[in-house]
Each structure stands twice: as structure tokens, then as C-alpha cells.
PDB file of C-alpha atoms in Angstrom:
ATOM      1  CA  MET U   1      12.254 -14.432  19.352  1.00  0.00           C
ATOM      2  CA  ASN U   2       9.504 -13.225  17.036  1.00  0.00           C
ATOM      3  CA  SER U   3       8.256 -15.502  14.278  1.00  0.00           C
ATOM      4  CA  PRO U   4       9.595 -14.601  10.813  1.00  0.00           C
ATOM      5  CA  LEU U   5       7.433 -12.626   8.426  1.00  0.00           C
ATOM      6  CA  ARG U   6       5.594 -14.984   6.116  1.00  0.00           C
ATOM      7  CA  VAL U   7       5.709 -14.019   2.441  1.00  0.00           C
ATOM      8  CA  VAL U   8       4.080 -15.354  -0.731  1.00  0.00           C
ATOM      9  CA  ILE U   9       5.564 -14.359  -4.099  1.00  0.00           C
ATOM     10  CA  ALA U  10       3.195 -14.303  -7.085  1.00  0.00           C
ATOM     11  CA  ASP U  11       4.622 -13.625 -10.545  1.00  0.00           C
ATOM     12  CA  ASP U  12       4.233 -15.420 -13.852  1.00  0.00           C
ATOM     13  CA  GLN U  13       7.986 -15.191 -14.463  1.00  0.00           C
ATOM     14  CA  GLU U  14       9.812 -18.018 -12.711  1.00  0.00           C
ATOM     15  CA  LEU U  15      13.115 -16.118 -12.610  1.00  0.00           C
ATOM     16  CA  VAL U  16      11.482 -13.195 -10.828  1.00  0.00           C
ATOM     17  CA  ARG U  17       9.965 -15.499  -8.219  1.00  0.00           C
ATOM     18  CA  ALA U  18      13.261 -17.331  -7.740  1.00  0.00           C
ATOM     19  CA  GLY U  19      15.315 -14.152  -7.497  1.00  0.00           C
ATOM     20  CA  PHE U  20      13.033 -12.427  -5.005  1.00  0.00           C
ATOM     21  CA  GLY U  21      12.688 -15.670  -3.059  1.00  0.00           C
ATOM     22  CA  MET U  22      16.440 -16.069  -2.642  1.00  0.00           C
ATOM     23  CA  ILE U  23      16.820 -12.470  -1.470  1.00  0.00           C
ATOM     24  CA  LEU U  24      13.998 -12.652   1.062  1.00  0.00           C
ATOM     25  CA  ASP U  25      14.701 -16.158   2.356  1.00  0.00           C
ATOM     26  CA  ALA U  26      18.256 -15.096   3.159  1.00  0.00           C
ATOM     27  CA  GLN U  27      16.893 -12.711   5.806  1.00  0.00           C
ATOM     28  CA  PRO U  28      16.582 -14.176   9.305  1.00  0.00           C
ATOM     29  CA  ASP U  29      13.251 -12.448   9.910  1.00  0.00           C
ATOM     30  CA  ILE U  30      11.567 -13.368   6.590  1.00  0.00           C
ATOM     31  CA  GLU U  31      10.312 -16.722   5.298  1.00  0.00           C
ATOM     32  CA  VAL U  32       8.929 -17.328   1.789  1.00  0.00           C
ATOM     33  CA  VAL U  33       6.133 -19.824   2.418  1.00  0.00           C
ATOM     34  CA  ALA U  34       4.793 -20.230  -1.141  1.00  0.00           C
ATOM     35  CA  GLU U  35       5.060 -19.112  -4.753  1.00  0.00           C
ATOM     36  CA  ALA U  36       2.319 -18.576  -7.346  1.00  0.00           C
ATOM     37  CA  ALA U  37       2.427 -18.251 -11.126  1.00  0.00           C
ATOM     38  CA  ASN U  38      -0.953 -16.565 -11.622  1.00  0.00           C
ATOM     39  CA  GLY U  39      -3.691 -14.693  -9.806  1.00  0.00           C
ATOM     40  CA  LEU U  40      -5.760 -17.756  -8.950  1.00  0.00           C
ATOM     41  CA  GLU U  41      -2.751 -19.469  -7.383  1.00  0.00           C
ATOM     42  CA  ALA U  42      -1.938 -16.262  -5.487  1.00  0.00           C
ATOM     43  CA  VAL U  43      -5.396 -16.142  -3.912  1.00  0.00           C
ATOM     44  CA  ASP U  44      -5.232 -19.845  -3.017  1.00  0.00           C
ATOM     45  CA  ALA U  45      -1.778 -19.389  -1.477  1.00  0.00           C
ATOM     46  CA  ALA U  46      -2.966 -16.441   0.611  1.00  0.00           C
ATOM     47  CA  ARG U  47      -5.932 -18.426   1.871  1.00  0.00           C
ATOM     48  CA  THR U  48      -3.844 -21.531   2.610  1.00  0.00           C
ATOM     49  CA  HIS U  49      -0.629 -20.117   4.049  1.00  0.00           C
ATOM     50  CA  HIS U  50      -1.906 -16.958   5.789  1.00  0.00           C
ATOM     51  CA  PRO U  51       1.121 -14.816   4.839  1.00  0.00           C
ATOM     52  CA  ASP U  52       1.880 -11.427   6.309  1.00  0.00           C
ATOM     53  CA  VAL U  53       2.788 -10.047   2.878  1.00  0.00           C
ATOM     54  CA  LEU U  54       1.834 -11.044  -0.650  1.00  0.00           C
ATOM     55  CA  LEU U  55       4.211  -9.851  -3.372  1.00  0.00           C
ATOM     56  CA  LEU U  56       1.855  -9.693  -6.324  1.00  0.00           C
ATOM     57  CA  ASP U  57       2.548  -8.962  -9.982  1.00  0.00           C
ATOM     58  CA  ILE U  58      -0.079  -6.649 -11.469  1.00  0.00           C
ATOM     59  CA  ARG U  59      -0.237  -8.446 -14.823  1.00  0.00           C
ATOM     60  CA  MET U  60      -0.711 -12.209 -14.616  1.00  0.00           C
ATOM     61  CA  PRO U  61      -2.709 -14.881 -16.494  1.00  0.00           C
ATOM     62  CA  HIS U  62      -6.043 -16.426 -15.408  1.00  0.00           C
ATOM     63  CA  MET U  63      -6.658 -13.664 -12.866  1.00  0.00           C
ATOM     64  CA  ASP U  64      -4.795 -10.364 -12.877  1.00  0.00           C
ATOM     65  CA  GLY U  65      -3.093  -8.962  -9.820  1.00  0.00           C
ATOM     66  CA  ILE U  66      -5.729  -6.304  -9.246  1.00  0.00           C
ATOM     67  CA  GLU U  67      -8.576  -8.776  -8.848  1.00  0.00           C
ATOM     68  CA  ALA U  68      -6.339 -11.016  -6.737  1.00  0.00           C
ATOM     69  CA  ALA U  69      -5.448  -8.030  -4.521  1.00  0.00           C
ATOM     70  CA  ARG U  70      -9.132  -7.161  -4.127  1.00  0.00           C
ATOM     71  CA  ILE U  71      -9.996 -10.691  -2.989  1.00  0.00           C
ATOM     72  CA  VAL U  72      -7.012 -11.102  -0.682  1.00  0.00           C
ATOM     73  CA  SER U  73      -7.512  -7.644   0.895  1.00  0.00           C
ATOM     74  CA  SER U  74     -11.200  -8.307   1.551  1.00  0.00           C
ATOM     75  CA  GLU U  75     -10.813 -11.854   2.877  1.00  0.00           C
ATOM     76  CA  THR U  76      -7.559 -11.753   4.836  1.00  0.00           C
ATOM     77  CA  SER U  77      -5.329  -9.480   6.905  1.00  0.00           C
ATOM     78  CA  CYS U  78      -2.459 -10.056   4.472  1.00  0.00           C
ATOM     79  CA  ARG U  79      -0.741  -6.923   3.173  1.00  0.00           C
ATOM     80  CA  VAL U  80      -0.404  -6.737  -0.595  1.00  0.00           C
ATOM     81  CA  LEU U  81       2.734  -5.319  -2.198  1.00  0.00           C
ATOM     82  CA  MET U  82       2.278  -4.872  -5.950  1.00  0.00           C
ATOM     83  CA  LEU U  83       5.064  -5.458  -8.483  1.00  0.00           C
ATOM     84  CA  THR U  84       5.204  -3.888 -11.926  1.00  0.00           C
ATOM     85  CA  THR U  85       7.655  -2.998 -14.689  1.00  0.00           C
ATOM     86  CA  PHE U  86       5.844   0.293 -15.312  1.00  0.00           C
ATOM     87  CA  ASP U  87       6.431   3.539 -13.442  1.00  0.00           C
ATOM     88  CA  LEU U  88       2.835   4.669 -13.852  1.00  0.00           C
ATOM     89  CA  ASP U  89      -0.212   3.248 -15.522  1.00  0.00           C
ATOM     90  CA  ASP U  90      -3.894   2.694 -14.871  1.00  0.00           C
ATOM     91  CA  TYR U  91      -3.133  -0.658 -13.278  1.00  0.00           C
ATOM     92  CA  VAL U  92      -1.335   1.075 -10.419  1.00  0.00           C
ATOM     93  CA  PHE U  93      -4.297   3.293  -9.556  1.00  0.00           C
ATOM     94  CA  GLU U  94      -6.673   0.347  -9.680  1.00  0.00           C
ATOM     95  CA  ALA U  95      -4.313  -1.683  -7.497  1.00  0.00           C
ATOM     96  CA  LEU U  96      -4.359   1.010  -4.806  1.00  0.00           C
ATOM     97  CA  ARG U  97      -8.145   1.108  -4.920  1.00  0.00           C
ATOM     98  CA  ALA U  98      -8.190  -2.685  -4.616  1.00  0.00           C
ATOM     99  CA  GLY U  99      -6.411  -2.492  -1.263  1.00  0.00           C
ATOM    100  CA  ALA U 100      -2.716  -2.683  -2.127  1.00  0.00           C
ATOM    101  CA  SER U 101      -0.465  -1.278   0.592  1.00  0.00           C
ATOM    102  CA  GLY U 102       2.567  -0.744  -1.580  1.00  0.00           C
ATOM    103  CA  PHE U 103       3.947  -0.528  -5.062  1.00  0.00           C
ATOM    104  CA  LEU U 104       7.428  -1.475  -6.295  1.00  0.00           C
ATOM    105  CA  LEU U 105       9.115  -1.636  -9.663  1.00  0.00           C
ATOM    106  CA  LYS U 106      10.527  -5.059 -10.540  1.00  0.00           C
ATOM    107  CA  ASP U 107      14.026  -3.629 -10.892  1.00  0.00           C
ATOM    108  CA  VAL U 108      13.961  -2.652  -7.202  1.00  0.00           C
ATOM    109  CA  ARG U 109      17.288  -2.881  -5.410  1.00  0.00           C
ATOM    110  CA  ARG U 110      17.857  -5.787  -3.019  1.00  0.00           C
ATOM    111  CA  ALA U 111      17.899  -3.611   0.099  1.00  0.00           C
ATOM    112  CA  ASP U 112      14.755  -1.734  -0.964  1.00  0.00           C
ATOM    113  CA  LEU U 113      12.863  -4.989  -1.548  1.00  0.00           C
ATOM    114  CA  ILE U 114      13.693  -6.243   1.925  1.00  0.00           C
ATOM    115  CA  HIS U 115      12.820  -2.886   3.458  1.00  0.00           C
ATOM    116  CA  ALA U 116       9.509  -2.780   1.580  1.00  0.00           C
ATOM    117  CA  VAL U 117       8.397  -6.167   2.894  1.00  0.00           C
ATOM    118  CA  ARG U 118       9.198  -5.159   6.466  1.00  0.00           C
ATOM    119  CA  VAL U 119       7.489  -1.778   6.165  1.00  0.00           C
ATOM    120  CA  VAL U 120       4.304  -3.164   4.642  1.00  0.00           C
ATOM    121  CA  ALA U 121       4.189  -6.050   7.143  1.00  0.00           C
ATOM    122  CA  ALA U 122       4.379  -3.495   9.961  1.00  0.00           C
ATOM    123  CA  GLY U 123       1.167  -1.909   8.703  1.00  0.00           C
ATOM    124  CA  GLU U 124       2.667   1.050   6.898  1.00  0.00           C
ATOM    125  CA  SER U 125       2.214   1.874   3.220  1.00  0.00           C
ATOM    126  CA  LEU U 126       4.947   2.131   0.667  1.00  0.00           C
ATOM    127  CA  LEU U 127       5.348   3.450  -2.836  1.00  0.00           C
ATOM    128  CA  ALA U 128       8.547   3.328  -4.869  1.00  0.00           C
ATOM    129  CA  PRO U 129      10.439   6.562  -4.082  1.00  0.00           C
ATOM    130  CA  SER U 130      10.945   7.317  -7.783  1.00  0.00           C
ATOM    131  CA  VAL U 131       7.212   7.554  -8.429  1.00  0.00           C
ATOM    132  CA  THR U 132       5.567   8.569  -5.153  1.00  0.00           C
ATOM    133  CA  ARG U 133       4.976  12.259  -5.833  1.00  0.00           C
ATOM    134  CA  THR U 134       4.067  11.733  -9.464  1.00  0.00           C
ATOM    135  CA  LEU U 135       1.714   8.905  -8.551  1.00  0.00           C
ATOM    136  CA  ILE U 136      -0.185  10.978  -5.999  1.00  0.00           C
ATOM    137  CA  ALA U 137      -0.347  13.971  -8.345  1.00  0.00           C
ATOM    138  CA  GLU U 138      -1.625  11.844 -11.222  1.00  0.00           C
ATOM    139  CA  PHE U 139      -4.140  10.022  -9.078  1.00  0.00           C
ATOM    140  CA  THR U 140      -5.523  13.197  -7.566  1.00  0.00           C
ATOM    141  CA  SER U 141      -5.750  14.937 -10.934  1.00  0.00           C
ATOM    142  CA  ARG U 142      -8.275  12.277 -11.910  1.00  0.00           C
ATOM    143  CA  SER U 143     -10.417  12.979  -8.869  1.00  0.00           C
ATOM    144  CA  PRO U 144     -12.239  16.329  -9.244  1.00  0.00           C
ATOM    145  CA  ALA U 145     -12.785  18.438  -6.156  1.00  0.00           C
ATOM    146  CA  ARG U 146     -15.982  17.581  -4.320  1.00  0.00           C
ATOM    147  CA  PRO U 147     -17.786  18.576  -1.101  1.00  0.00           C
ATOM    148  CA  LEU U 148     -16.615  17.061   2.165  1.00  0.00           C
ATOM    149  CA  SER U 149     -18.221  13.644   2.434  1.00  0.00           C
ATOM    150  CA  ARG U 150     -20.455  12.599   5.316  1.00  0.00           C
ATOM    151  CA  GLU U 151     -18.044   9.738   6.071  1.00  0.00           C
ATOM    152  CA  LEU U 152     -15.251  12.185   6.959  1.00  0.00           C
ATOM    153  CA  SER U 153     -17.520  14.063   9.354  1.00  0.00           C
ATOM    154  CA  VAL U 154     -16.860  11.369  11.981  1.00  0.00           C
ATOM    155  CA  LEU U 155     -13.327  12.744  12.343  1.00  0.00           C
ATOM    156  CA  THR U 156     -12.391  15.464  14.817  1.00  0.00           C
ATOM    157  CA  THR U 157     -10.940  18.733  13.570  1.00  0.00           C
ATOM    158  CA  ARG U 158      -7.425  17.577  14.470  1.00  0.00           C
ATOM    159  CA  GLU U 159      -7.953  14.253  12.745  1.00  0.00           C
ATOM    160  CA  ARG U 160      -9.223  15.917   9.565  1.00  0.00           C
ATOM    161  CA  GLU U 161      -6.189  18.202   9.491  1.00  0.00           C
ATOM    162  CA  THR U 162      -3.906  15.208  10.030  1.00  0.00           C
ATOM    163  CA  LEU U 163      -5.618  13.365   7.176  1.00  0.00           C
ATOM    164  CA  ARG U 164      -5.214  16.368   4.899  1.00  0.00           C
ATOM    165  CA  MET U 165      -1.474  16.420   5.604  1.00  0.00           C
ATOM    166  CA  ILE U 166      -1.228  12.677   4.997  1.00  0.00           C
ATOM    167  CA  ALA U 167      -2.788  13.333   1.589  1.00  0.00           C
ATOM    168  CA  LEU U 168      -0.016  15.832   0.896  1.00  0.00           C
ATOM    169  CA  GLY U 169       2.535  13.067   1.482  1.00  0.00           C
ATOM    170  CA  GLN U 170       3.799  14.310   4.846  1.00  0.00           C
ATOM    171  CA  SER U 171       5.388  11.944   7.345  1.00  0.00           C
ATOM    172  CA  ASN U 172       4.320  11.756  10.994  1.00  0.00           C
ATOM    173  CA  ALA U 173       7.353  13.832  11.969  1.00  0.00           C
ATOM    174  CA  GLU U 174       6.481  16.530   9.421  1.00  0.00           C
ATOM    175  CA  ILE U 175       2.853  16.567  10.548  1.00  0.00           C
ATOM    176  CA  ALA U 176       3.968  16.887  14.175  1.00  0.00           C
ATOM    177  CA  THR U 177       6.096  19.906  13.309  1.00  0.00           C
ATOM    178  CA  SER U 178       3.338  21.567  11.276  1.00  0.00           C
ATOM    179  CA  MET U 179       0.676  21.035  13.941  1.00  0.00           C
ATOM    180  CA  VAL U 180       3.006  21.642  16.906  1.00  0.00           C
ATOM    181  CA  LEU U 181       2.242  18.229  18.378  1.00  0.00           C
ATOM    182  CA  SER U 182       4.302  15.318  19.606  1.00  0.00           C
ATOM    183  CA  GLU U 183       4.925  12.544  17.100  1.00  0.00           C
ATOM    184  CA  HIS U 184       3.176  10.151  19.490  1.00  0.00           C
ATOM    185  CA  THR U 185       0.024  12.288  19.347  1.00  0.00           C
ATOM    186  CA  VAL U 186       0.155  12.309  15.557  1.00  0.00           C
ATOM    187  CA  LYS U 187       0.465   8.517  15.525  1.00  0.00           C
ATOM    188  CA  THR U 188      -2.644   8.366  17.720  1.00  0.00           C
ATOM    189  CA  HIS U 189      -4.525  10.638  15.285  1.00  0.00           C
ATOM    190  CA  VAL U 190      -3.462   8.471  12.343  1.00  0.00           C
ATOM    191  CA  SER U 191      -4.566   5.307  14.127  1.00  0.00           C
ATOM    192  CA  ASN U 192      -7.940   6.889  14.973  1.00  0.00           C
ATOM    193  CA  ILE U 193      -8.413   7.988  11.346  1.00  0.00           C
ATOM    194  CA  LEU U 194      -7.761   4.511   9.984  1.00  0.00           C
ATOM    195  CA  THR U 195     -10.054   2.919  12.574  1.00  0.00           C
ATOM    196  CA  LYS U 196     -12.950   5.356  12.157  1.00  0.00           C
ATOM    197  CA  LEU U 197     -12.870   5.215   8.360  1.00  0.00           C
ATOM    198  CA  GLY U 198     -12.180   1.478   8.148  1.00  0.00           C
ATOM    199  CA  LEU U 199      -8.949   1.991   6.195  1.00  0.00           C
ATOM    200  CA  ARG U 200      -5.977  -0.376   5.989  1.00  0.00           C
ATOM    201  CA  ASP U 201      -3.128   2.128   5.766  1.00  0.00           C
ATOM    202  CA  ARG U 202      -1.927   5.553   4.620  1.00  0.00           C
ATOM    203  CA  VAL U 203      -2.326   4.804   0.906  1.00  0.00           C
ATOM    204  CA  GLN U 204      -6.027   4.199   1.475  1.00  0.00           C
ATOM    205  CA  ALA U 205      -6.135   7.340   3.637  1.00  0.00           C
ATOM    206  CA  VAL U 206      -4.766   9.443   0.763  1.00  0.00           C
ATOM    207  CA  ILE U 207      -7.457   8.103  -1.548  1.00  0.00           C
ATOM    208  CA  ALA U 208     -10.159   8.749   1.060  1.00  0.00           C
ATOM    209  CA  ALA U 209      -8.973  12.325   1.601  1.00  0.00           C
ATOM    210  CA  TYR U 210      -9.211  13.235  -2.082  1.00  0.00           C
ATOM    211  CA  GLU U 211     -12.356  11.289  -2.838  1.00  0.00           C
ATOM    212  CA  GLY U 212     -13.971  12.694   0.301  1.00  0.00           C
ATOM    213  CA  GLY U 213     -13.264  16.296  -0.666  1.00  0.00           C
ATOM    214  CA  LEU U 214     -10.883  17.005   2.234  1.00  0.00           C
ATOM    215  CA  ALA U 215      -7.854  17.446  -0.014  1.00  0.00           C
ATOM    216  CA  VAL U 216      -8.109  19.199  -3.353  1.00  0.00           C
ATOM    217  CA  PRO U 217      -5.770  18.486  -6.293  1.00  0.00           C
ATOM    218  CA  GLY U 218      -3.297  21.316  -6.763  1.00  0.00           C
ATOM    219  CA  ARG U 219      -4.154  23.039  -3.496  1.00  0.00           C
ATOM    220  CA  LEU U 220      -2.109  22.854  -0.292  1.00  0.00           C
TER     221      LEU U 220
END
């Protein structure tokens, strides 16, 4: 039997921590190993307990969630799942740049919270369904079109096309259909892209595609 997913919950509201903790601890494959009330405690908990996933509030005292996410993402293999009460704001964009693998609203449904932890722990990226398209559109509108970066030149033609489709929000199955490839081959391309560019997940790949000039806001 596989070991349960280890989770740390960091939020300055005790009721939020308690509520999420009860939901997650009730799952046989998830264990809440620590709680934190601010960013400093969140970083310490990540360093001490080596969790698979850190649920991290964006706005917290002493050290905000963005700086905590940046430290945890750079020092550990822990996946960061950001929590916020806002659909969209500058904090969300900064959190993605800081290495966050997912983004959830605090009023997330029980089943979606559990699913999010499992998805992010598995190495995928996740954004709340209600804001995904708007988030990508807003983020990319802030990044003007630019020439293809030298960093992206390490990718093969197939890998660059796969990355462009990832930036458009397409799933592996959709990319496979568009490129007339097997889904397994697409997964291999995605893995190669992340490895070659030193990226953690698909959220970071989307950012790299737009900042690297491969995908252009408003153009398919």
C-alpha cells in the first residue's frame, strides 16, 4: 500500500485550517502533517515535515504566501496549492510566477479540494475551473508579444507545437487529436518540455510559452 499524501495547511484563519484539515484527514490516502498560521510557519513546516502538498493562503501575516511559495518551491520538491478568496488579482499572477502549481478559491467544494490535492501531488497543475480561462487570458494580456527566446530553441518542432497548445489550455487528449499522435506520445513531449526548460508543471509551461514568444495573446 502506498504511503498517504502528506499535506501542510497554512492559513491565518483557524477555522479554515480546521475545516480543510478535517476534510483531508478523512481521506485514506491523505494525511495532514502540520498546520501554519503565517508564511514563516509555512516555510518551517515545509522544511521540517517534507510534505507532498502545501495548501498556502496568499495573504498571511509576517510573510505572505507568495514569498513563502517562492522559498518552498526553490528549496523543496513540495507542490504548492494557493488559496484565496479572490477570483483574480495580482497576487494570483505573482503566485504562479513564484512556482505555485495550483490555485483554488476558499469556498471550494469538498470533492474539488480533495481532487486538487491529489492532482497537484501527482505533478499536474490545477486552476479553479471558474477562473482558468479568464486567468490565462488576463495573464497573457500583460505579456506583450516578443521574439522566440533562445531558451525555447532547445525544443524540437513537435515539442514547441505541444507547448503552444498547452499555452492555449488544451489537455493531452486534445493535443493528441490536433497533432494526430497517441496520448502517450504527447505525454512524452510534455515530459521532455518540462525537463529541458527546467519547469515544474503545466502552469509554468504556459508562462514560459508566452514569455518566450511562442504563444501570442489573442492569437491561436
